[in-house]
PDB file of C-alpha atoms and ligand atoms in Angstrom:
ATOM      1  CA  MET L   1     -12.875  -3.565  13.486  1.00  0.00           C
ATOM      2  CA  LEU L   2     -11.592  -2.741  10.027  1.00  0.00           C
ATOM      3  CA  GLY L   3      -8.600  -1.448   8.748  1.00  0.00           C
ATOM      4  CA  VAL L   4      -9.250   0.700   5.045  1.00  0.00           C
ATOM      5  CA  GLY L   5      -6.658   1.527   2.799  1.00  0.00           C
ATOM      6  CA  THR L   6      -6.516   3.599   0.173  1.00  0.00           C
ATOM      7  CA  GLY L   7      -7.356   3.983  -2.747  1.00  0.00           C
ATOM      8  CA  SER L   8     -10.696   3.234  -6.092  1.00  0.00           C
ATOM      9  CA  THR L   9     -10.192  -0.831  -4.543  1.00  0.00           C
ATOM     10  CA  VAL L  10     -11.437   0.405  -1.670  1.00  0.00           C
ATOM     11  CA  GLU L  11     -13.722   3.584  -2.522  1.00  0.00           C
ATOM     12  CA  GLN L  12     -15.837   0.783  -4.266  1.00  0.00           C
ATOM     13  CA  LEU L  13     -16.319  -1.395  -1.509  1.00  0.00           C
ATOM     14  CA  ILE L  14     -17.735   1.511   0.748  1.00  0.00           C
ATOM     15  CA  GLU L  15     -20.090   1.828  -1.788  1.00  0.00           C
ATOM     16  CA  GLU L  16     -20.473  -1.956  -1.181  1.00  0.00           C
ATOM     17  CA  ILE L  17     -20.861  -1.589   2.296  1.00  0.00           C
ATOM     18  CA  VAL L  18     -23.377   1.184   3.036  1.00  0.00           C
ATOM     19  CA  GLU L  19     -25.801  -0.094  -0.854  1.00  0.00           C
ATOM     20  CA  ARG L  20     -25.943  -3.974   1.180  1.00  0.00           C
ATOM     21  CA  ARG L  21     -26.394  -1.640   5.566  1.00  0.00           C
ATOM     22  CA  ILE L  22     -23.747  -3.785   6.173  1.00  0.00           C
ATOM     23  CA  PRO L  23     -23.159  -2.462   9.902  1.00  0.00           C
ATOM     24  CA  LEU L  24     -19.689  -1.126  10.905  1.00  0.00           C
ATOM     25  CA  ALA L  25     -18.946  -0.932  14.296  1.00  0.00           C
ATOM     26  CA  GLY L  26     -15.909   1.691  12.890  1.00  0.00           C
ATOM     27  CA  ALA L  27     -13.212   1.767  11.389  1.00  0.00           C
ATOM     28  CA  VAL L  28      -8.988   2.945  10.785  1.00  0.00           C
ATOM     29  CA  SER L  29      -8.200   4.685   7.748  1.00  0.00           C
ATOM     30  CA  SER L  30      -4.985   5.055   6.074  1.00  0.00           C
ATOM     31  CA  SER L  31      -5.503   8.191   4.885  1.00  0.00           C
ATOM     32  CA  ASP L  32      -6.726  11.451   4.778  1.00  0.00           C
ATOM     33  CA  ARG L  33      -8.897  10.375   1.746  1.00  0.00           C
ATOM     34  CA  THR L  34     -10.786   7.232   3.242  1.00  0.00           C
ATOM     35  CA  SER L  35     -11.867   8.874   5.609  1.00  0.00           C
ATOM     36  CA  GLN L  36     -13.611  11.244   4.358  1.00  0.00           C
ATOM     37  CA  ARG L  37     -14.870   8.621   2.616  1.00  0.00           C
ATOM     38  CA  LEU L  38     -15.831   6.484   5.925  1.00  0.00           C
ATOM     39  CA  ALA L  39     -17.155  10.540   7.282  1.00  0.00           C
ATOM     40  CA  ALA L  40     -19.634  10.466   4.236  1.00  0.00           C
ATOM     41  CA  ALA L  41     -20.872   6.635   4.355  1.00  0.00           C
ATOM     42  CA  ARG L  42     -21.390   7.577   8.405  1.00  0.00           C
ATOM     43  CA  ILE L  43     -19.015   4.829   9.583  1.00  0.00           C
ATOM     44  CA  PRO L  44     -17.181   5.923  12.644  1.00  0.00           C
ATOM     45  CA  LEU L  45     -13.433   6.617  12.477  1.00  0.00           C
ATOM     46  CA  LEU L  46     -11.848   5.765  15.130  1.00  0.00           C
ATOM     47  CA  ASP L  47      -8.189   5.982  16.223  1.00  0.00           C
ATOM     48  CA  LEU L  48      -5.321   3.187  15.896  1.00  0.00           C
ATOM     49  CA  ASN L  49      -3.773   3.998  19.538  1.00  0.00           C
ATOM     50  CA  ALA L  50      -7.571   3.693  20.606  1.00  0.00           C
ATOM     51  CA  ALA L  51      -8.169   0.937  18.604  1.00  0.00           C
ATOM     52  CA  GLY L  52      -5.891  -1.822  19.281  1.00  0.00           C
ATOM     53  CA  PRO L  53      -4.689  -4.414  16.942  1.00  0.00           C
ATOM     54  CA  LEU L  54      -7.556  -5.081  14.266  1.00  0.00           C
ATOM     55  CA  ALA L  55      -8.818  -8.087  13.164  1.00  0.00           C
ATOM     56  CA  LEU L  56      -8.938  -7.220   8.891  1.00  0.00           C
ATOM     57  CA  TYR L  57      -7.363  -4.780   6.600  1.00  0.00           C
ATOM     58  CA  VAL L  58      -8.731  -4.566   3.445  1.00  0.00           C
ATOM     59  CA  ASP L  59      -6.348  -2.700   0.301  1.00  0.00           C
ATOM     60  CA  GLY L  60      -5.969  -2.781  -3.077  1.00  0.00           C
ATOM     61  CA  ALA L  61      -2.263  -2.957  -4.441  1.00  0.00           C
ATOM     62  CA  ASP L  62      -0.468  -1.371  -7.746  1.00  0.00           C
ATOM     63  CA  GLU L  63       1.727  -4.827  -7.849  1.00  0.00           C
ATOM     64  CA  ALA L  64       1.606  -7.915  -6.560  1.00  0.00           C
ATOM     65  CA  THR L  65       2.710 -11.483  -6.563  1.00  0.00           C
ATOM     66  CA  GLU L  66       0.893 -15.028  -5.896  1.00  0.00           C
ATOM     67  CA  ARG L  67       3.182 -15.173  -2.748  1.00  0.00           C
ATOM     68  CA  GLY L  68       1.509 -11.884  -0.759  1.00  0.00           C
ATOM     69  CA  GLU L  69       4.064  -9.623  -2.311  1.00  0.00           C
ATOM     70  CA  LEU L  70       2.938  -6.127  -2.927  1.00  0.00           C
ATOM     71  CA  ILE L  71       3.717  -2.576  -4.488  1.00  0.00           C
ATOM     72  CA  LYS L  72       1.155  -0.104  -3.069  1.00  0.00           C
ATOM     73  CA  GLY L  73       1.885   3.842  -2.825  1.00  0.00           C
ATOM     74  CA  GLY L  74       0.754   5.420  -6.074  1.00  0.00           C
ATOM     75  CA  GLY L  75      -1.963   7.195  -4.274  1.00  0.00           C
ATOM     76  CA  ALA L  76       1.002   8.214  -1.926  1.00  0.00           C
ATOM     77  CA  ALA L  77      -0.559   6.429   1.069  1.00  0.00           C
ATOM     78  CA  LEU L  78       2.329   4.041   1.859  1.00  0.00           C
ATOM     79  CA  THR L  79       2.896   5.105   4.738  1.00  0.00           C
ATOM     80  CA  ARG L  80       0.068   4.523   6.903  1.00  0.00           C
ATOM     81  CA  GLU L  81      -1.436   1.987   4.478  1.00  0.00           C
ATOM     82  CA  LYS L  82       2.096   0.075   5.842  1.00  0.00           C
ATOM     83  CA  ILE L  83       1.413   0.511   9.440  1.00  0.00           C
ATOM     84  CA  VAL L  84      -2.736  -0.530   9.563  1.00  0.00           C
ATOM     85  CA  ALA L  85      -1.527  -3.415   7.804  1.00  0.00           C
ATOM     86  CA  ALA L  86       1.151  -4.350  10.122  1.00  0.00           C
ATOM     87  CA  ALA L  87      -1.391  -3.805  13.514  1.00  0.00           C
ATOM     88  CA  SER L  88      -3.434  -5.703  12.087  1.00  0.00           C
ATOM     89  CA  ASP L  89      -4.280 -10.114  12.377  1.00  0.00           C
ATOM     90  CA  ARG L  90      -5.113 -10.694   8.655  1.00  0.00           C
ATOM     91  CA  PHE L  91      -3.874  -8.627   5.073  1.00  0.00           C
ATOM     92  CA  VAL L  92      -6.594  -8.933   2.535  1.00  0.00           C
ATOM     93  CA  CYS L  93      -5.817  -7.414  -1.085  1.00  0.00           C
ATOM     94  CA  ILE L  94      -7.883  -6.873  -3.573  1.00  0.00           C
ATOM     95  CA  VAL L  95      -6.761  -6.486  -7.113  1.00  0.00           C
ATOM     96  CA  ASP L  96      -7.203  -7.377 -10.602  1.00  0.00           C
ATOM     97  CA  ASP L  97      -5.651  -9.541 -12.456  1.00  0.00           C
ATOM     98  CA  SER L  98      -3.343  -7.196 -14.878  1.00  0.00           C
ATOM     99  CA  LYS L  99      -1.995  -6.188 -11.374  1.00  0.00           C
ATOM    100  CA  LEU L 100      -0.271  -9.786 -10.811  1.00  0.00           C
ATOM    101  CA  VAL L 101       3.107  -9.905 -12.064  1.00  0.00           C
ATOM    102  CA  GLY L 102       5.924 -13.170 -11.674  1.00  0.00           C
ATOM    103  CA  ARG L 103       8.380 -10.592 -10.077  1.00  0.00           C
ATOM    104  CA  LEU L 104       8.410  -6.683  -8.611  1.00  0.00           C
ATOM    105  CA  GLY L 105       8.849  -3.515 -10.576  1.00  0.00           C
ATOM    106  CA  ARG L 106       7.635  -3.336 -13.810  1.00  0.00           C
ATOM    107  CA  PHE L 107       5.100  -0.807 -11.353  1.00  0.00           C
ATOM    108  CA  PRO L 108       7.668   2.484 -10.223  1.00  0.00           C
ATOM    109  CA  LEU L 109       8.445   2.249  -6.428  1.00  0.00           C
ATOM    110  CA  PRO L 110       7.163   4.769  -4.246  1.00  0.00           C
ATOM    111  CA  VAL L 111       9.226   5.729  -1.655  1.00  0.00           C
ATOM    112  CA  GLU L 112       7.959   8.673   1.233  1.00  0.00           C
ATOM    113  CA  VAL L 113      10.835  10.054   1.678  1.00  0.00           C
ATOM    114  CA  ILE L 114      11.563  13.326   4.551  1.00  0.00           C
ATOM    115  CA  PRO L 115      11.647  16.619   2.330  1.00  0.00           C
ATOM    116  CA  LEU L 116      15.462  17.751   3.426  1.00  0.00           C
ATOM    117  CA  ALA L 117      16.476  14.175   2.098  1.00  0.00           C
ATOM    118  CA  ARG L 118      15.450  13.986  -1.122  1.00  0.00           C
ATOM    119  CA  SER L 119      18.809  14.086  -3.093  1.00  0.00           C
ATOM    120  CA  TYR L 120      20.319  11.960  -0.924  1.00  0.00           C
ATOM    121  CA  VAL L 121      18.213   9.280  -1.238  1.00  0.00           C
ATOM    122  CA  ALA L 122      18.356   9.567  -4.820  1.00  0.00           C
ATOM    123  CA  ARG L 123      21.682   8.723  -5.401  1.00  0.00           C
ATOM    124  CA  ARG L 124      21.485   5.884  -2.832  1.00  0.00           C
ATOM    125  CA  ILE L 125      18.582   4.750  -4.748  1.00  0.00           C
ATOM    126  CA  VAL L 126      20.615   4.589  -7.874  1.00  0.00           C
ATOM    127  CA  GLU L 127      23.148   2.791  -6.266  1.00  0.00           C
ATOM    128  CA  LEU L 128      21.026   0.070  -5.714  1.00  0.00           C
ATOM    129  CA  GLY L 129      20.228   0.333  -9.435  1.00  0.00           C
ATOM    130  CA  GLY L 130      16.809   2.523  -8.796  1.00  0.00           C
ATOM    131  CA  GLN L 131      15.965   5.489 -11.545  1.00  0.00           C
ATOM    132  CA  PRO L 132      14.061   7.563  -9.192  1.00  0.00           C
ATOM    133  CA  VAL L 133      11.871  10.565 -10.064  1.00  0.00           C
ATOM    134  CA  TRP L 134      10.270  12.886  -7.222  1.00  0.00           C
ATOM    135  CA  ARG L 135       6.890  13.208  -8.250  1.00  0.00           C
ATOM    136  CA  GLU L 136       6.461  16.688  -7.725  1.00  0.00           C
ATOM    137  CA  GLY L 137       4.223  18.724  -6.238  1.00  0.00           C
ATOM    138  CA  VAL L 138       2.592  15.784  -3.743  1.00  0.00           C
ATOM    139  CA  VAL L 139       2.593  16.125  -0.540  1.00  0.00           C
ATOM    140  CA  THR L 140       1.666  13.522   1.790  1.00  0.00           C
ATOM    141  CA  ASP L 141      -0.196  13.021   4.429  1.00  0.00           C
ATOM    142  CA  ASN L 142       2.455  13.118   6.523  1.00  0.00           C
ATOM    143  CA  GLY L 143       4.122  16.639   5.139  1.00  0.00           C
ATOM    144  CA  ASN L 144       6.884  14.388   2.929  1.00  0.00           C
ATOM    145  CA  VAL L 145       7.596  13.379  -0.330  1.00  0.00           C
ATOM    146  CA  ILE L 146       7.620  10.261  -2.687  1.00  0.00           C
ATOM    147  CA  LEU L 147      10.148   9.236  -4.988  1.00  0.00           C
ATOM    148  CA  ASP L 148       8.773   7.441  -7.643  1.00  0.00           C
ATOM    149  CA  VAL L 149      11.820   4.079  -8.444  1.00  0.00           C
ATOM    150  CA  HIS L 150      11.844   3.048 -11.810  1.00  0.00           C
ATOM    151  CA  HIS L 151      13.451  -0.146 -13.373  1.00  0.00           C
ATOM    152  CA  LEU L 152      14.518  -1.661 -10.227  1.00  0.00           C
ATOM    153  CA  PRO L 153      14.425  -5.137 -10.339  1.00  0.00           C
ATOM    154  CA  ILE L 154      13.640  -6.498  -7.152  1.00  0.00           C
ATOM    155  CA  ASP L 155      14.338 -10.650  -7.111  1.00  0.00           C
ATOM    156  CA  ASP L 156      14.171 -10.326  -2.951  1.00  0.00           C
ATOM    157  CA  PRO L 157      11.839  -7.995  -2.201  1.00  0.00           C
ATOM    158  CA  ALA L 158      11.619  -8.187   1.486  1.00  0.00           C
ATOM    159  CA  GLY L 159      15.848  -8.239   1.134  1.00  0.00           C
ATOM    160  CA  MET L 160      15.400  -5.168  -0.449  1.00  0.00           C
ATOM    161  CA  GLU L 161      12.628  -3.493   1.916  1.00  0.00           C
ATOM    162  CA  ALA L 162      14.935  -4.355   4.204  1.00  0.00           C
ATOM    163  CA  ALA L 163      17.881  -2.078   2.215  1.00  0.00           C
ATOM    164  CA  PHE L 164      15.287   0.934   1.748  1.00  0.00           C
ATOM    165  CA  ASP L 165      14.691   0.857   4.830  1.00  0.00           C
ATOM    166  CA  GLY L 166      18.099   0.979   6.374  1.00  0.00           C
ATOM    167  CA  ILE L 167      18.331   4.671   4.634  1.00  0.00           C
ATOM    168  CA  ALA L 168      18.165   7.361   6.819  1.00  0.00           C
ATOM    169  CA  GLY L 169      15.701   9.490   5.774  1.00  0.00           C
ATOM    170  CA  VAL L 170      12.777   6.531   3.797  1.00  0.00           C
ATOM    171  CA  VAL L 171      10.016   7.323   5.770  1.00  0.00           C
ATOM    172  CA  THR L 172       8.421   4.019   4.022  1.00  0.00           C
ATOM    173  CA  VAL L 173       9.317   2.366   1.052  1.00  0.00           C
ATOM    174  CA  GLY L 174       5.990   0.673  -0.892  1.00  0.00           C
ATOM    175  CA  ILE L 175       7.856  -3.575  -0.932  1.00  0.00           C
ATOM    176  CA  PHE L 176       4.944  -4.921   1.113  1.00  0.00           C
ATOM    177  CA  ALA L 177       7.020  -8.540   1.735  1.00  0.00           C
ATOM    178  CA  ARG L 178       7.691  -9.184   5.121  1.00  0.00           C
ATOM    179  CA  ARG L 179       3.866  -7.714   5.582  1.00  0.00           C
ATOM    180  CA  GLY L 180       2.855  -8.780   2.760  1.00  0.00           C
ATOM    181  CA  ALA L 181      -1.095 -10.152   2.446  1.00  0.00           C
ATOM    182  CA  ASP L 182      -2.340 -12.826   3.938  1.00  0.00           C
ATOM    183  CA  VAL L 183      -5.351 -13.017   1.227  1.00  0.00           C
ATOM    184  CA  LEU L 184      -5.044 -12.146  -2.114  1.00  0.00           C
ATOM    185  CA  ILE L 185      -8.971 -11.649  -4.194  1.00  0.00           C
ATOM    186  CA  VAL L 186      -7.799 -11.151  -7.622  1.00  0.00           C
ATOM    187  CA  ALA L 187     -10.575 -10.083 -10.856  1.00  0.00           C
ATOM    188  CA  GLY L 188      -9.959 -11.302 -14.212  1.00  0.00           C
ATOM    189  CA  ASP L 189     -12.558 -12.458 -16.937  1.00  0.00           C
ATOM    190  CA  ALA L 190     -12.908 -15.603 -16.064  1.00  0.00           C
ATOM    191  CA  GLY L 191     -14.275 -14.591 -11.913  1.00  0.00           C
ATOM    192  CA  VAL L 192     -12.854 -14.466  -9.275  1.00  0.00           C
ATOM    193  CA  LYS L 193      -9.812 -16.462  -8.147  1.00  0.00           C
ATOM    194  CA  THR L 194      -8.500 -15.809  -4.321  1.00  0.00           C
ATOM    195  CA  ILE L 195      -5.433 -16.600  -3.654  1.00  0.00           C
ATOM    196  CA  GLU L 196      -3.635 -17.959   0.134  1.00  0.00           C
ATOM    197  CA  PRO L 197      -0.142 -18.039  -0.661  1.00  0.00           C
ATOM    198  CA  ALA L 198       1.236 -20.865   2.133  1.00  0.00           C
ATOM    199  CA  ARG L 199       4.892 -18.731   2.823  1.00  0.00           C
ATOM    200  CA  ARG L 200       4.267 -17.546   5.973  1.00  0.00           C
TER     201      ARG L 200
HETATM  202  O1  DER D 301      -1.131   4.041  -3.256  1.00  0.00           O
HETATM  203  C1  DER D 301      -2.348   2.377  -3.134  1.00  0.00           C
HETATM  204  O2  DER D 301      -1.643   2.231  -1.739  1.00  0.00           O
HETATM  205  C2  DER D 301      -3.505   2.028  -2.938  1.00  0.00           C
HETATM  206  O3  DER D 301      -4.101   1.358  -2.527  1.00  0.00           O
HETATM  207  C3  DER D 301      -2.657   1.437  -4.675  1.00  0.00           C
HETATM  208  O4  DER D 301      -1.960   0.365  -3.853  1.00  0.00           O
HETATM  209  C4  DER D 301      -4.310   0.482  -4.769  1.00  0.00           C
HETATM  210  O5  DER D 301      -4.928   1.470  -5.550  1.00  0.00           O
HETATM  211  P1  DER D 301      -6.467   1.134  -6.630  1.00  0.00           P
HETATM  212  O6  DER D 301      -6.938   0.667  -5.754  1.00  0.00           O
HETATM  213  O7  DER D 301      -7.094   2.885  -6.340  1.00  0.00           O
HETATM  214  O8  DER D 301      -5.773   0.991  -7.888  1.00  0.00           O
END
Protein backbone atom coordinates (compact mmCIF):
# COMPACT_ATOMS: atom_id res chain seq x y z
CA MET A 1 0.00 0.00 0.00
CA LEU A 2 1.43 3.32 -1.08
CA GLY A 3 1.06 6.80 0.38
CA VAL A 4 1.24 9.46 -2.29
CA GLY A 5 2.34 13.07 -1.70
CA THR A 6 1.40 16.16 -3.66
CA GLY A 7 3.04 18.17 -6.43
CA SER A 8 4.68 17.91 -9.82
CA THR A 9 7.16 15.23 -8.71
CA VAL A 10 4.55 12.72 -7.60
CA GLU A 11 2.42 13.54 -10.62
CA GLN A 12 5.34 12.35 -12.78
CA LEU A 13 5.54 9.27 -10.60
CA ILE A 14 1.84 8.54 -11.18
CA GLU A 15 2.43 8.89 -14.94
CA GLU A 16 5.32 6.41 -14.72
CA ILE A 17 3.17 3.94 -12.77
CA VAL A 18 0.57 4.14 -15.51
CA GLU A 19 3.04 3.96 -18.41
CA ARG A 20 4.92 1.00 -16.94
CA ARG A 21 1.66 -0.69 -15.93
CA ILE A 22 2.89 -1.17 -12.36
CA PRO A 23 0.09 -2.94 -10.48
CA LEU A 24 -1.04 -1.10 -7.34
CA ALA A 25 -3.69 -2.47 -5.02
CA GLY A 26 -4.42 1.06 -3.91
CA ALA A 27 -3.01 4.33 -2.67
CA VAL A 28 -3.64 6.78 0.14
CA SER A 29 -3.69 10.35 -1.11
CA SER A 30 -2.35 13.45 0.62
CA SER A 31 -4.56 16.00 -1.16
CA ASP A 32 -7.60 16.54 -3.33
CA ARG A 33 -5.22 17.36 -6.19
CA THR A 34 -3.45 14.00 -5.88
CA SER A 35 -6.77 12.17 -5.44
CA GLN A 36 -7.88 13.53 -8.81
CA ARG A 37 -4.65 12.35 -10.45
CA LEU A 38 -4.92 8.90 -8.89
CA ALA A 39 -8.56 8.58 -9.93
CA ALA A 40 -7.68 9.60 -13.50
CA ALA A 41 -4.98 6.92 -13.48
CA ARG A 42 -7.56 4.39 -12.24
CA ILE A 43 -5.53 3.70 -9.10
CA PRO A 44 -7.94 2.78 -6.28
CA LEU A 45 -8.09 5.42 -3.53
CA LEU A 46 -7.98 4.21 0.04
CA ASP A 47 -8.98 6.05 3.19
CA LEU A 48 -6.07 6.19 5.64
CA ASN A 49 -8.38 5.08 8.45
CA ALA A 50 -9.15 1.87 6.59
CA ALA A 51 -5.66 1.28 5.18
CA GLY A 52 -3.77 0.90 8.48
CA PRO A 53 0.02 1.47 8.54
CA LEU A 54 1.50 2.08 5.10
CA ALA A 55 4.71 0.48 3.88
CA LEU A 56 5.84 3.45 1.83
CA TYR A 57 5.20 7.17 1.39
CA VAL A 58 6.59 8.96 -1.66
CA ASP A 59 6.65 12.74 -2.02
CA GLY A 60 8.70 15.69 -3.21
CA ALA A 61 9.87 18.61 -1.08
CA ASP A 62 10.56 22.30 -1.41
CA GLU A 63 13.87 22.07 0.43
CA ALA A 64 15.88 19.18 1.87
CA THR A 65 19.05 18.60 3.86
CA GLU A 66 21.22 15.52 3.62
CA ARG A 67 19.96 14.66 7.11
CA GLY A 68 16.50 14.13 5.61
CA GLU A 69 14.98 17.27 7.14
CA LEU A 70 12.53 18.94 4.78
CA ILE A 71 10.48 22.03 4.11
CA LYS A 72 7.17 21.16 2.48
CA GLY A 73 3.88 22.89 1.84
CA GLY A 74 4.53 25.00 -1.24
CA GLY A 75 1.43 23.29 -2.64
CA ALA A 76 -0.53 23.90 0.60
CA ALA A 77 -1.00 20.16 1.26
CA LEU A 78 1.38 19.94 4.22
CA THR A 79 -1.08 18.73 6.85
CA ARG A 80 -2.26 15.63 5.05
CA GLU A 81 1.28 15.04 3.76
CA LYS A 82 2.61 15.06 7.32
CA ILE A 83 -0.14 12.68 8.50
CA VAL A 84 0.38 10.18 5.69
CA ALA A 85 4.17 10.37 6.10
CA ALA A 86 3.79 9.73 9.85
CA ALA A 87 1.61 6.71 9.17
CA SER A 88 4.18 5.19 6.78
CA ASP A 89 7.07 2.89 7.63
CA ARG A 90 9.34 4.45 5.05
CA PHE A 91 9.38 7.95 3.52
CA VAL A 92 11.12 8.30 0.18
CA CYS A 93 11.55 11.92 -0.92
CA ILE A 94 12.45 12.83 -4.50
CA VAL A 95 14.04 16.22 -5.24
CA ASP A 96 16.35 17.84 -7.71
CA ASP A 97 19.69 19.08 -6.43
CA SER A 98 18.62 22.75 -6.51
CA LYS A 99 16.50 21.93 -3.45
CA LEU A 100 19.36 20.48 -1.42
CA VAL A 101 20.57 22.94 1.25
CA GLY A 102 22.93 22.93 4.21
CA ARG A 103 20.39 24.74 6.40
CA LEU A 104 16.62 24.95 5.92
CA GLY A 105 14.96 28.33 5.53
CA ARG A 106 15.79 29.82 2.16
CA PHE A 107 12.38 28.61 0.92
CA PRO A 108 9.64 30.53 2.79
CA LEU A 109 8.29 28.17 5.43
CA PRO A 110 4.58 27.33 4.94
CA VAL A 111 2.38 27.14 8.03
CA GLU A 112 -1.25 25.99 7.91
CA VAL A 113 -3.34 28.03 10.34
CA ILE A 114 -6.96 28.07 11.54
CA PRO A 115 -8.44 31.22 9.89
CA LEU A 116 -9.54 32.77 13.22
CA ALA A 117 -5.97 32.57 14.54
CA ARG A 118 -4.19 34.12 11.55
CA SER A 119 -3.15 37.44 13.11
CA TYR A 120 -2.33 35.92 16.49
CA VAL A 121 -0.14 33.24 14.92
CA ALA A 122 1.55 35.86 12.74
CA ARG A 123 2.53 37.85 15.85
CA ARG A 124 3.96 34.74 17.50
CA ILE A 125 5.96 33.97 14.35
CA VAL A 126 7.50 37.45 14.47
CA GLU A 127 8.59 36.68 18.04
CA LEU A 128 10.33 33.55 16.69
CA GLY A 129 12.27 35.76 14.27
CA GLY A 130 10.36 35.19 11.02
CA GLN A 131 8.36 37.43 8.69
CA PRO A 132 4.96 35.86 7.99
CA VAL A 133 3.13 36.62 4.75
CA TRP A 134 -0.50 35.53 4.32
CA ARG A 135 -0.92 33.50 1.11
CA GLU A 136 -4.08 35.37 0.21
CA GLY A 137 -6.74 33.56 -1.77
CA VAL A 138 -5.46 30.11 -0.82
CA VAL A 139 -7.70 27.83 1.23
CA THR A 140 -6.32 24.41 2.09
CA ASP A 141 -8.18 21.12 1.62
CA ASN A 142 -8.95 21.39 5.33
CA GLY A 143 -10.49 24.87 5.06
CA ASN A 144 -7.54 26.71 6.59
CA VAL A 145 -5.14 29.46 5.51
CA ILE A 146 -1.40 29.47 4.84
CA LEU A 147 1.23 31.84 6.24
CA ASP A 148 4.61 31.74 4.44
CA VAL A 149 7.41 32.62 6.83
CA HIS A 150 10.36 34.46 5.30
CA HIS A 151 13.85 34.96 6.67
CA LEU A 152 13.57 32.45 9.50
CA PRO A 153 16.91 30.88 10.40
CA ILE A 154 16.24 27.20 11.08
CA ASP A 155 19.36 25.96 12.88
CA ASP A 156 17.48 23.32 14.86
CA PRO A 157 14.72 21.95 12.57
CA ALA A 158 13.20 19.57 15.13
CA GLY A 159 13.23 22.27 17.82
CA MET A 160 11.66 24.82 15.48
CA GLU A 161 9.04 22.29 14.41
CA ALA A 162 8.13 21.78 18.06
CA ALA A 163 8.05 25.56 18.69
CA PHE A 164 5.50 26.06 15.88
CA ASP A 165 3.47 23.07 17.07
CA GLY A 166 3.18 24.83 20.43
CA ILE A 167 1.41 27.90 19.01
CA ALA A 168 -2.38 27.78 19.42
CA GLY A 169 -4.03 27.96 16.01
CA VAL A 170 -1.18 26.35 14.08
CA VAL A 171 -2.45 23.20 12.40
CA THR A 172 0.83 22.14 10.80
CA VAL A 173 4.22 23.65 10.13
CA GLY A 174 6.01 22.70 6.92
CA ILE A 175 9.16 21.54 8.70
CA PHE A 176 9.40 17.77 8.41
CA ALA A 177 12.25 17.00 10.81
CA ARG A 178 10.96 14.75 13.57
CA ARG A 179 9.56 12.55 10.80
CA GLY A 180 11.85 13.42 7.92
CA ALA A 181 12.77 11.42 4.85
CA ASP A 182 14.30 7.97 5.29
CA VAL A 183 15.62 8.07 1.75
CA LEU A 184 16.38 11.07 -0.45
CA ILE A 185 16.58 10.56 -4.19
CA VAL A 186 18.39 13.57 -5.62
CA ALA A 187 18.46 14.25 -9.36
CA GLY A 188 21.11 16.49 -10.92
CA ASP A 189 23.00 17.06 -14.15
CA ALA A 190 25.51 14.40 -13.11
CA GLY A 191 22.79 11.80 -12.55
CA VAL A 192 20.75 10.53 -9.66
CA LYS A 193 22.10 9.88 -6.18
CA THR A 194 20.45 8.21 -3.22
CA ILE A 195 21.04 9.49 0.30
CA GLU A 196 19.97 7.52 3.35
CA PRO A 197 20.27 9.88 6.31
CA ALA A 198 21.97 8.03 9.13
CA ARG A 199 20.54 10.25 11.85
CA ARG A 200 17.91 7.82 13.15
O1 LIG B 1 3.87 21.37 -1.41
C1 LIG B 1 4.43 20.30 -1.14
O2 LIG B 1 4.53 19.92 0.01
C2 LIG B 1 4.98 19.50 -2.26
O3 LIG B 1 5.06 18.14 -1.93
C3 LIG B 1 6.34 20.02 -2.54
O4 LIG B 1 7.06 19.83 -1.38
C4 LIG B 1 6.97 19.38 -3.76
O5 LIG B 1 6.36 19.87 -4.90
P1 LIG B 1 6.97 19.63 -6.35
O6 LIG B 1 7.07 18.15 -6.53
O7 LIG B 1 5.96 20.26 -7.28
O8 LIG B 1 8.29 20.31 -6.41
